[in-house]
Short mmCIF file of C-alpha atoms in Angstrom, two decimals:
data_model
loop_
_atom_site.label_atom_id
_atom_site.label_comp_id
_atom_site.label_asym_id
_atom_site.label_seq_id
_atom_site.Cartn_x
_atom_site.Cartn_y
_atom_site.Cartn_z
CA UNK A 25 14.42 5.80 -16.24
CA UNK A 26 13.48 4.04 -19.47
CA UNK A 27 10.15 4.10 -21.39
CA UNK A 28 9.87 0.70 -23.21
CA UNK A 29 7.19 -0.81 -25.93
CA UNK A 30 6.24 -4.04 -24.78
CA UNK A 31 4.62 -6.75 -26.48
CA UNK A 32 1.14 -7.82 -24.38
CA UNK A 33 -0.33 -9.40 -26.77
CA UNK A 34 -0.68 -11.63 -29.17
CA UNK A 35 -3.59 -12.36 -31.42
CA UNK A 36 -4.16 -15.46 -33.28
CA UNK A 37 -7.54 -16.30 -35.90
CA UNK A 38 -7.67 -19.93 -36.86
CA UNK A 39 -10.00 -20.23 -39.60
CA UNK A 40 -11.51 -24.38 -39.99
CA UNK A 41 -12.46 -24.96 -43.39
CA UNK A 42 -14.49 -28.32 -44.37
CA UNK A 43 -12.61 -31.22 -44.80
CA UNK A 44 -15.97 -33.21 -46.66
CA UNK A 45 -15.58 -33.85 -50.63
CA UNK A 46 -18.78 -31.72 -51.29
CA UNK A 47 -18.90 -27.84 -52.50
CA UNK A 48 -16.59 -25.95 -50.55
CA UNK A 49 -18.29 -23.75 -47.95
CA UNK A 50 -19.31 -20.05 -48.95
CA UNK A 51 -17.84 -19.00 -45.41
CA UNK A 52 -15.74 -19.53 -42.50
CA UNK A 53 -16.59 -22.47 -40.59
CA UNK A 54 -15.55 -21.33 -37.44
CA UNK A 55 -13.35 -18.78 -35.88
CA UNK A 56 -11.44 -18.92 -32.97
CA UNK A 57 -9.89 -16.01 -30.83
CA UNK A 58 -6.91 -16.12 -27.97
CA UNK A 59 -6.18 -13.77 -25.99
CA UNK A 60 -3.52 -13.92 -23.15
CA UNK A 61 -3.72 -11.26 -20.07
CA UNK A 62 -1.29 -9.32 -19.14
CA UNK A 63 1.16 -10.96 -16.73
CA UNK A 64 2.61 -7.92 -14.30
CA UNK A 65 5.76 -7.66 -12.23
CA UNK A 66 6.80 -9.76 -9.64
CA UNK A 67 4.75 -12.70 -10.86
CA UNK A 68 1.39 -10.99 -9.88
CA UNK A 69 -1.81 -10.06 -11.10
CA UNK A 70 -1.89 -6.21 -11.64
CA UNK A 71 -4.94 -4.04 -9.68
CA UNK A 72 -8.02 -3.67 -11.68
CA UNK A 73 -7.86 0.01 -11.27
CA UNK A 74 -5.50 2.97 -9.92
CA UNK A 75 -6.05 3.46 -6.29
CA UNK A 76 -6.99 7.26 -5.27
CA UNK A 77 -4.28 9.23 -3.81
CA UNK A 78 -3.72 8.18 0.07
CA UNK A 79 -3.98 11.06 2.69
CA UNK A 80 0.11 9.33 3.33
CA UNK A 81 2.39 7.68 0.64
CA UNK A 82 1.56 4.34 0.62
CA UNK A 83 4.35 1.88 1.09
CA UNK A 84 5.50 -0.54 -2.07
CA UNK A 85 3.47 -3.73 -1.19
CA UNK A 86 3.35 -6.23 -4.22
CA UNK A 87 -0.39 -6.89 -5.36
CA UNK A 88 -1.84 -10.17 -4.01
CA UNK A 89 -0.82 -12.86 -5.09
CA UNK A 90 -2.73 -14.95 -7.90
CA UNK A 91 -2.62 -18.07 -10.15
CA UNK A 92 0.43 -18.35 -12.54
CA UNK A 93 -0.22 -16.78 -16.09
CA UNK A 94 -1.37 -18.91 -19.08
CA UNK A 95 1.53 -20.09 -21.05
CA UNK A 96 1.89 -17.49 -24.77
CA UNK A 97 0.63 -19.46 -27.24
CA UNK A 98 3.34 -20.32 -29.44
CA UNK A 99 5.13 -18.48 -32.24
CA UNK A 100 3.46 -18.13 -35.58
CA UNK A 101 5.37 -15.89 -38.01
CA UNK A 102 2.21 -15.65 -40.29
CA UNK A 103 -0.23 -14.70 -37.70
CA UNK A 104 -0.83 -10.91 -37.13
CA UNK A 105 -0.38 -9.39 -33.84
CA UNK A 106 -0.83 -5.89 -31.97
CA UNK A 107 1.15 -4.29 -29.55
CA UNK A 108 0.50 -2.39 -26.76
CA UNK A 109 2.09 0.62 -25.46
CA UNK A 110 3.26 0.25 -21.78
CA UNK A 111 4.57 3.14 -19.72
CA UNK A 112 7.19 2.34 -17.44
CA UNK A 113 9.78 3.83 -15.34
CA UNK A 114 13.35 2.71 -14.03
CA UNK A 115 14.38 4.74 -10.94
CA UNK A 116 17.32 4.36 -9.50
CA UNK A 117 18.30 5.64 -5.88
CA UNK A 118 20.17 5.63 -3.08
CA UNK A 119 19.34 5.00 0.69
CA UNK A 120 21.65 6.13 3.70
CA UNK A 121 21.03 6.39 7.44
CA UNK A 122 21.88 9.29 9.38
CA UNK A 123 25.79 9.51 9.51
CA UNK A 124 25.55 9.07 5.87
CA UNK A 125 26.25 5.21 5.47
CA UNK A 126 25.03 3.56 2.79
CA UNK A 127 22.31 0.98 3.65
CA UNK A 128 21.56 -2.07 1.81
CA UNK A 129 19.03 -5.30 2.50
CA UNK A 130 15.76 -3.58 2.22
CA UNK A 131 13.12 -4.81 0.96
CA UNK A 132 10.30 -3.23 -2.06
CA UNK A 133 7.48 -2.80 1.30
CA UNK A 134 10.68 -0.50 3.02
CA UNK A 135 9.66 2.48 0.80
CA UNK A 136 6.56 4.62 -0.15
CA UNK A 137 6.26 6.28 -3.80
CA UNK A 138 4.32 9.53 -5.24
CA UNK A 139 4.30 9.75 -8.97
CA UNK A 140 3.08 13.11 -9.35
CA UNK A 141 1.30 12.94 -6.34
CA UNK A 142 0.13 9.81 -7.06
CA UNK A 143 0.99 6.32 -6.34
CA UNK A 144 2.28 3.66 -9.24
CA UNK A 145 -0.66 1.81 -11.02
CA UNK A 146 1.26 -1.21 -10.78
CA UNK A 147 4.93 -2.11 -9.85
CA UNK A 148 7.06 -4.49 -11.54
CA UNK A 149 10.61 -4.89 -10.26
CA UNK A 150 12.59 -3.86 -7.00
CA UNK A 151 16.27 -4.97 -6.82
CA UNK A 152 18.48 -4.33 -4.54
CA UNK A 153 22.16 -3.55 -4.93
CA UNK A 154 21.94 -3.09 -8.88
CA UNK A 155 24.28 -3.80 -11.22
CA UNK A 156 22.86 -1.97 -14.07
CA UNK A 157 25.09 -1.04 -16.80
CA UNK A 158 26.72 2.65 -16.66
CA UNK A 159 26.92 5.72 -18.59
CA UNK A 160 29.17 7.99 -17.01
CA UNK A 161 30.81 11.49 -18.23
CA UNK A 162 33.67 12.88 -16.56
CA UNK A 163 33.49 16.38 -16.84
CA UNK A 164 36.82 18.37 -16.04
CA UNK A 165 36.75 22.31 -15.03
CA UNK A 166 39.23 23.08 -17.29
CA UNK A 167 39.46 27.30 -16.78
CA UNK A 168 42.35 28.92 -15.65
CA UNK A 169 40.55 29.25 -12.34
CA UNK A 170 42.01 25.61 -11.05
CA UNK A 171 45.35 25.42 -13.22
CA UNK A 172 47.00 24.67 -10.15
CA UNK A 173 44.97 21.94 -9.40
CA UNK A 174 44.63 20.31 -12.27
CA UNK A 175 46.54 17.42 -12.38
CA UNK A 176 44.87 15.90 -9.16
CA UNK A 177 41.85 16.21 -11.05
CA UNK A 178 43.14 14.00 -13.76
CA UNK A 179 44.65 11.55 -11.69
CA UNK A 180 41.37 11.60 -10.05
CA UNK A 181 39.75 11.09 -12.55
CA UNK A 182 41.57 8.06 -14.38
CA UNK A 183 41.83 6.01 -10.76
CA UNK A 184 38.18 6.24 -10.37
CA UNK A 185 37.70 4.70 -14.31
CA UNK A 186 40.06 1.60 -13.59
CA UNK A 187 37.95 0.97 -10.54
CA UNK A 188 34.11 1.30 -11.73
CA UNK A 189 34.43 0.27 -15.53
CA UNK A 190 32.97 -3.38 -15.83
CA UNK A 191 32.73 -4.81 -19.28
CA UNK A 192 29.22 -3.50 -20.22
CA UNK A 193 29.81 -0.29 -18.80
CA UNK A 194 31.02 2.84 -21.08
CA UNK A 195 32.16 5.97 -20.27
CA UNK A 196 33.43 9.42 -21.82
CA UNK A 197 35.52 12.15 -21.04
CA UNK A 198 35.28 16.01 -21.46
CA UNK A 199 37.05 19.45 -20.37
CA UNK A 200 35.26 22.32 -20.41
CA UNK A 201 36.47 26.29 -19.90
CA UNK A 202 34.63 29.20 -22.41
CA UNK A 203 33.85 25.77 -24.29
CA UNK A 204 33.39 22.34 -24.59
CA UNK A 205 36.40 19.62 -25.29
CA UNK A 206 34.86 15.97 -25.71
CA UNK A 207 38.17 14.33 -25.15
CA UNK A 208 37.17 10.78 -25.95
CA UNK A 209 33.38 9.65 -26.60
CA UNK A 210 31.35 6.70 -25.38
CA UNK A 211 33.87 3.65 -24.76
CA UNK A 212 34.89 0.71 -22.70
CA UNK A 213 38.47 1.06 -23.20
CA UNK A 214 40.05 2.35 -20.70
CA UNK A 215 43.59 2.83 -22.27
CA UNK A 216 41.42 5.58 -24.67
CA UNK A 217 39.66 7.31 -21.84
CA UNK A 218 43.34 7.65 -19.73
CA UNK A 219 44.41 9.69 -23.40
CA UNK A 220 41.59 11.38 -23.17
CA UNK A 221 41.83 12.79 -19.58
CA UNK A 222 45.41 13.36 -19.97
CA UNK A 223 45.67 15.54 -23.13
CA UNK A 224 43.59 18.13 -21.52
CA UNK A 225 44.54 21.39 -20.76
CA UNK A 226 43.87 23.91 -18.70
CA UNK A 227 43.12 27.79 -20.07
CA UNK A 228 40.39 30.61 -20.04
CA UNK A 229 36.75 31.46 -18.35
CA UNK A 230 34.19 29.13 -17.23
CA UNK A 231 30.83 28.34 -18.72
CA UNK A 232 30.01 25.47 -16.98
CA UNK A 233 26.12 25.51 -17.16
CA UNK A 234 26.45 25.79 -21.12
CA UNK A 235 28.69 22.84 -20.72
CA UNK A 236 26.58 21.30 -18.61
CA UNK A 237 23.54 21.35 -20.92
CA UNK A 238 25.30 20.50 -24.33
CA UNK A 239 26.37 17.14 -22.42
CA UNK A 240 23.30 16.16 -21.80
CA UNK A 241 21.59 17.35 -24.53
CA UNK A 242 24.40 15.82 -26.48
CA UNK A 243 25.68 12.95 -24.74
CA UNK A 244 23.14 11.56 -22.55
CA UNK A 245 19.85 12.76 -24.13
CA UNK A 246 20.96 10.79 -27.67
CA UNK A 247 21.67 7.51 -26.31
CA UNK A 248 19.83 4.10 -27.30
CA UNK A 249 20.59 1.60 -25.33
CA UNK A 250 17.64 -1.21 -25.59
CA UNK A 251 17.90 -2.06 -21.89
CA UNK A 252 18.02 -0.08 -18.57
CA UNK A 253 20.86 1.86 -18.13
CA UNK A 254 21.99 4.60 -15.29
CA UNK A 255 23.41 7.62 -16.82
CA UNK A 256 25.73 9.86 -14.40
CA UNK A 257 27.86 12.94 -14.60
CA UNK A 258 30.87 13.87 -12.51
CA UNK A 259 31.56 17.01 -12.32
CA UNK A 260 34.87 18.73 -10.91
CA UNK A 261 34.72 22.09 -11.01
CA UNK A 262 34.46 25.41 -8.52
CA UNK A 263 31.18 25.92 -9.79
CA UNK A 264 31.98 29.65 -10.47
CA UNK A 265 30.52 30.40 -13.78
CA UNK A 266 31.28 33.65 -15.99
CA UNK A 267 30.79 33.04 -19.29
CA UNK A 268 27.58 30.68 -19.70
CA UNK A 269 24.64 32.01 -21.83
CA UNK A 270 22.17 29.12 -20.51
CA UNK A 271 21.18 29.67 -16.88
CA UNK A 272 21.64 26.91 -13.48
CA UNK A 273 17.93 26.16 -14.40
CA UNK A 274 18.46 24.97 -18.25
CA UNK A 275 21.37 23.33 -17.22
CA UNK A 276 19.61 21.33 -14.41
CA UNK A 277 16.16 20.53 -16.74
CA UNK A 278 18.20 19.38 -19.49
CA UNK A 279 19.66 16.87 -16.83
CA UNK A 280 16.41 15.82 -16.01
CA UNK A 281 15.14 15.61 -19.22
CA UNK A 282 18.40 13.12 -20.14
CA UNK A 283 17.65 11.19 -17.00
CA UNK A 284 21.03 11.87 -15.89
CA UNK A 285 22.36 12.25 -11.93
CA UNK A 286 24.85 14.53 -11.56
CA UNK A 287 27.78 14.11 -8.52
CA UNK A 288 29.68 16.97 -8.05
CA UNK A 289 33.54 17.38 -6.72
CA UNK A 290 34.03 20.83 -5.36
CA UNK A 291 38.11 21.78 -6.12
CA UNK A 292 37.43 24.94 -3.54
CA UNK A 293 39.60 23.81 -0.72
CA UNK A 294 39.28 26.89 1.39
CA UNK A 295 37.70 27.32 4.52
CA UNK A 296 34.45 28.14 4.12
CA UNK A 297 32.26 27.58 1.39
CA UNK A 298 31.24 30.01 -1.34
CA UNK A 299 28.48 30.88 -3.92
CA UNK A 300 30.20 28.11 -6.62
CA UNK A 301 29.90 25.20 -3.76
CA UNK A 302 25.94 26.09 -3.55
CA UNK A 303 25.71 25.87 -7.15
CA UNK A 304 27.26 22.75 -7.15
CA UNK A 305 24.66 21.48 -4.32
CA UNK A 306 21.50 22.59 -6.05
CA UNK A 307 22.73 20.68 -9.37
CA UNK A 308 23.14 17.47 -7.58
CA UNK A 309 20.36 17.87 -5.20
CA UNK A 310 17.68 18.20 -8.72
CA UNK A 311 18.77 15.06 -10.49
CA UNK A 312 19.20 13.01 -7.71
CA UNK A 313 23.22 13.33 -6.65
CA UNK A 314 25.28 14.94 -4.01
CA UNK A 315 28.55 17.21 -3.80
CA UNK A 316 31.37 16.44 -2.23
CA UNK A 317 33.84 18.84 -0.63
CA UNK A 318 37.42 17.90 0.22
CA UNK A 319 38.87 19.97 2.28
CA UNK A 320 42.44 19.72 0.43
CA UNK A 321 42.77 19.19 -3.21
CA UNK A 322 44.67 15.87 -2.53
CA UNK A 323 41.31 14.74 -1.15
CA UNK A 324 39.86 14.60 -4.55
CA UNK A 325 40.07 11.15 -4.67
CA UNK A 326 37.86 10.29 -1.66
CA UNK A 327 35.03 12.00 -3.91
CA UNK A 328 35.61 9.73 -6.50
CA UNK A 329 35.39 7.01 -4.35
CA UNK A 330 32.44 7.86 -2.51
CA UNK A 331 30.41 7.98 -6.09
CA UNK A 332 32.30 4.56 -6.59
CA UNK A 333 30.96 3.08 -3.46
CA UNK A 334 27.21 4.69 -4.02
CA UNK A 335 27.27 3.27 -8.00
CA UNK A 336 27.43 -0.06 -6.52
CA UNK A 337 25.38 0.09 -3.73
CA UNK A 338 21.68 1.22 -5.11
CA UNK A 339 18.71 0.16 -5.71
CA UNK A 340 16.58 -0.10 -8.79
CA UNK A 341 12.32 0.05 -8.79
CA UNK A 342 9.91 -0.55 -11.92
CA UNK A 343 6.89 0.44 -12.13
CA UNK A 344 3.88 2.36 -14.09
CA UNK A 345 2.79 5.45 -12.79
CA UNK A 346 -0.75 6.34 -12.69
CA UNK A 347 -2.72 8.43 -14.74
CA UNK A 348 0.61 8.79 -17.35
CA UNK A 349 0.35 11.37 -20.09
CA UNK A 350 2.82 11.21 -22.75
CA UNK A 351 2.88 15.43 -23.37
CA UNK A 352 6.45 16.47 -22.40
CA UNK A 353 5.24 17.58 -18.95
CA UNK A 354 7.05 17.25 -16.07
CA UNK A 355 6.31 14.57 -13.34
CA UNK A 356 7.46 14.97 -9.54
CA UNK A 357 8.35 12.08 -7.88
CA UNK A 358 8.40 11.86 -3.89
CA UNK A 359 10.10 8.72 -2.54
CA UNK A 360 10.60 7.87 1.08
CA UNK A 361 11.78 5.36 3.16
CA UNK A 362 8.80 4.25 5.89
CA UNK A 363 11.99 3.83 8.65
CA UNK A 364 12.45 7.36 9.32
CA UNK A 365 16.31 6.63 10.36
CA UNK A 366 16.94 5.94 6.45
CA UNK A 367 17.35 9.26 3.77
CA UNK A 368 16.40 8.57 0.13
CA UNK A 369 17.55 10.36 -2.36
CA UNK A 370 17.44 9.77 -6.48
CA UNK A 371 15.41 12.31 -8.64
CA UNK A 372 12.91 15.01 -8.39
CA UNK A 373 11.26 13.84 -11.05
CA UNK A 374 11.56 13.45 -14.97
CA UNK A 375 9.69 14.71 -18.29
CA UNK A 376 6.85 12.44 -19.80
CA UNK A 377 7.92 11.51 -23.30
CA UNK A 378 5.73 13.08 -26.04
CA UNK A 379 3.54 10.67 -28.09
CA UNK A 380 4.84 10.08 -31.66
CA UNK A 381 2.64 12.56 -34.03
#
C-alpha cells in the first residue's frame, strides 16, 4: 500500500489588458478562472459523497458511468498551481478456493471491501494477475538450532531468486541468530545475492522477533520507491525464539506499519507441530501471508515455490478509503470474496500516515 500526492488541479488567471492607444487601464480588464474536476479511477465520475456503512460489505461495483473528462488545459510553466492531497491505498492479495488453488479471472464486482468498517469513498484500479515490482528479503534462521539443515536452506533460497527476480525487481539477503547479518542489501543482481546467501553461517541463539522488526523497520519501512511496489519477507526459521527483547506483537506491527507480507518456511520436520510453527502462523496470518510446513527438510523448496507461484498470481485494488485520518492510527481492513467457495487473504490492515507538522 502506497500513499501518493497527486496533482488535481491546475489553476490558470489570464489577465486581458487593453490593446487601444489611450491611457492604460487602472485595472484588470477581465479575469478568467479554469478549473478541471477531478477525473477518478476506471474512467468514472467519483460519488458525490461516502455512502453509510451497509448492514453487509458491499461488493466493488465501479461508479456509473459518465461523460469523458475535459481535456487539462495545457502546460504553462509560469502559471501557479495547487495541489491536492489524495489518500490512496494499494492492496495487494491473494484469492484461493477450497483445496487451496490459486484462482485467477475475477473480476473488481467478485469482492466486497471494509476500510475500517467502512467501505472505499471511491475506487480507482483493480488488476488482476499483477506484475508489480518486488521487494523481497530472504531472511535465514541462522542459530545453531538448524545447523544441520542449513545448507537446504541456502540452496533454497538462491533457486527461488533465479526464478522470481525480473529486471525491476530487487531483493536482499539476511541471516539472523542472537543478531542480525544483512548479507547483501537491495539489488537486482543475482550473482551478489547467491554471495550473499552463501557466506552465511550458522552459530548461536535465536532472536528472531528482534530480527524481524529491525528488517522492517530498517529495510522495508525506509524505502522510496515513486511507484507501487509489494514488499515481502521470507522467513525460514523454527520460529523458536530465546533471545529477542521485542515481543511477536512489535515484530508483527512493525510489519504492518512497513506494509510488508511475511511467508514463512517452517525447517521443523517432525511429526507434529510445535509452539515455533504457531508463531510462525500468527506472523503470516497479520500481514497477509501463510506458512508452509514441509514435512522433510528436502521439501524446502516446494515452499519457495509456492510463494513463487502466489507472487505471480495476485491481484492488485486502488482505492480511497472513507473518512481517512492521517494520525498514525491503525485501520482494519475486511476483504471478502462474494463466491463463498473463494478464501481471500492479504492484510489485516495498515497504519494511517501522520500529516507532515
Amino acid at each position: 500500500m502506497v500513499y501518493r500526492l497527486s496533482k488535481i488541479v491546475r489553476v490558470i488567471e489570464l489577465f486581458r489588458t487593453s490593446r487601444m492607444v489611450a491611457p492604460r487601464l487602472s485595472g484588470v480588464a477581465a479575469a478568467l478562472l479554469l478549473a478541471v474536476p477531478i477525473a477518478f479511477a476506471l474512467g468514472q465520475s467519483a460519488p458525490a459523497a461516502p455512502a453509510a456503512p451497509p448492514a453487509s460489505t458491499p461488493a466493488l461495483t465501479p461508479p456509473a458511468p459518465g461523460g469523458p473528462p475535459p481535456p487539462l488545459p495545457a502546460q504553462d510553466t509560469e502559471a501557479p498551481t495547487i495541489k491536492v492531497n489524495v489518500n490512496e491505498v494499494d492492496l495487494v492479495f491473494t484469492v484461493t478456493d477450497k483445496k487451496g488453488h490459486f484462482v485467477t479471472g475475477l473480476n473488481q464486482s467478485s469482492f466486497g471491501l471494509l476500510d475500517n468498517q467502512r467501505p472505499p469513498e471511491a475506487v480507482y484500479k483493480f488488476v488482476q494477475q499483477t506484475d508489480l515490482p518486488l521487494r523481497v528479503g530472504i531472511m535465514l534462521d541462522t542459530s545453531s538450532s538448524i545447523r544441520g539443515r542449513f545448507q537446504f536452506e541456502q540452496d533454497s533460497a538462491i533457486s527461488f531468486l533465479l526464478k522470481v527476480m525480473h529486471r525491476n525487481d530487487r531483493a536482499f539477503v539476511e541471516g539472523f541468530d542472537v543478531q542480525t547479518d544483512v548479507a547483501q542489501g537491495f539489488t537486482n543482481n543475482i550473482d551478489l545475492l547467491d554471495q550473499g546467501i552463501t557466506k552465511l553461517r550458522p552459530g548461536g541463539g535465536t532472536a528472531m522477533f528482534d530480527a524481524l522488526y529491525s528488517t522492517c523497520k530498517d529495510q522495508m519501512l525506509t524505502l522510496r520507491d515513486t511507484t507501487p511496489v509489494r514488499k515481502a519477507i521470507i522467513l525460514v526459521s523454527d520460529g523458536d525464539d530465546n533471545y529477542s527483547h521485542a515481543l511477536e506483537s512489535d515484530a508483527i506491527k512493525e510489519c504492518q506499519r512497513a506494509e510488508t507480507t511475511v511467508y514463512a518456511i517452517s525447517t521443523n520436520v517432525s511429526p507434529s507441530k510445535d509452539k515455533g510453527d504457531d508463531v510462525l502462523k500468527a506472523i503470516a496470518d497479520a500481514t497477509g501471508g501463510r506458512p508452509f510446513y514441509p514435512t522433510r527438510i528436502e521439501d524446502v523448496a516446494s515452499g519457495f515455490e509456492g510463494i513463487e507461484e502466489e507472487l505471480r498470481s495476485q491481484y492488485l485494488l486502488e482505492y480511497r478509503p472513507a473518512e481517512f485520518k492521517q494520525d498514525g492510527s491503525f485501520r482494519t481492513i475486511y476483504l471478502h470474496a462474494v463466491d463463498d467457495r473463494y478464501h481471500v487473504r492479504t492484510h489485516t490492515g495498515y497504519f494511517a500516515p501522520r500529516a507532515a507538522q
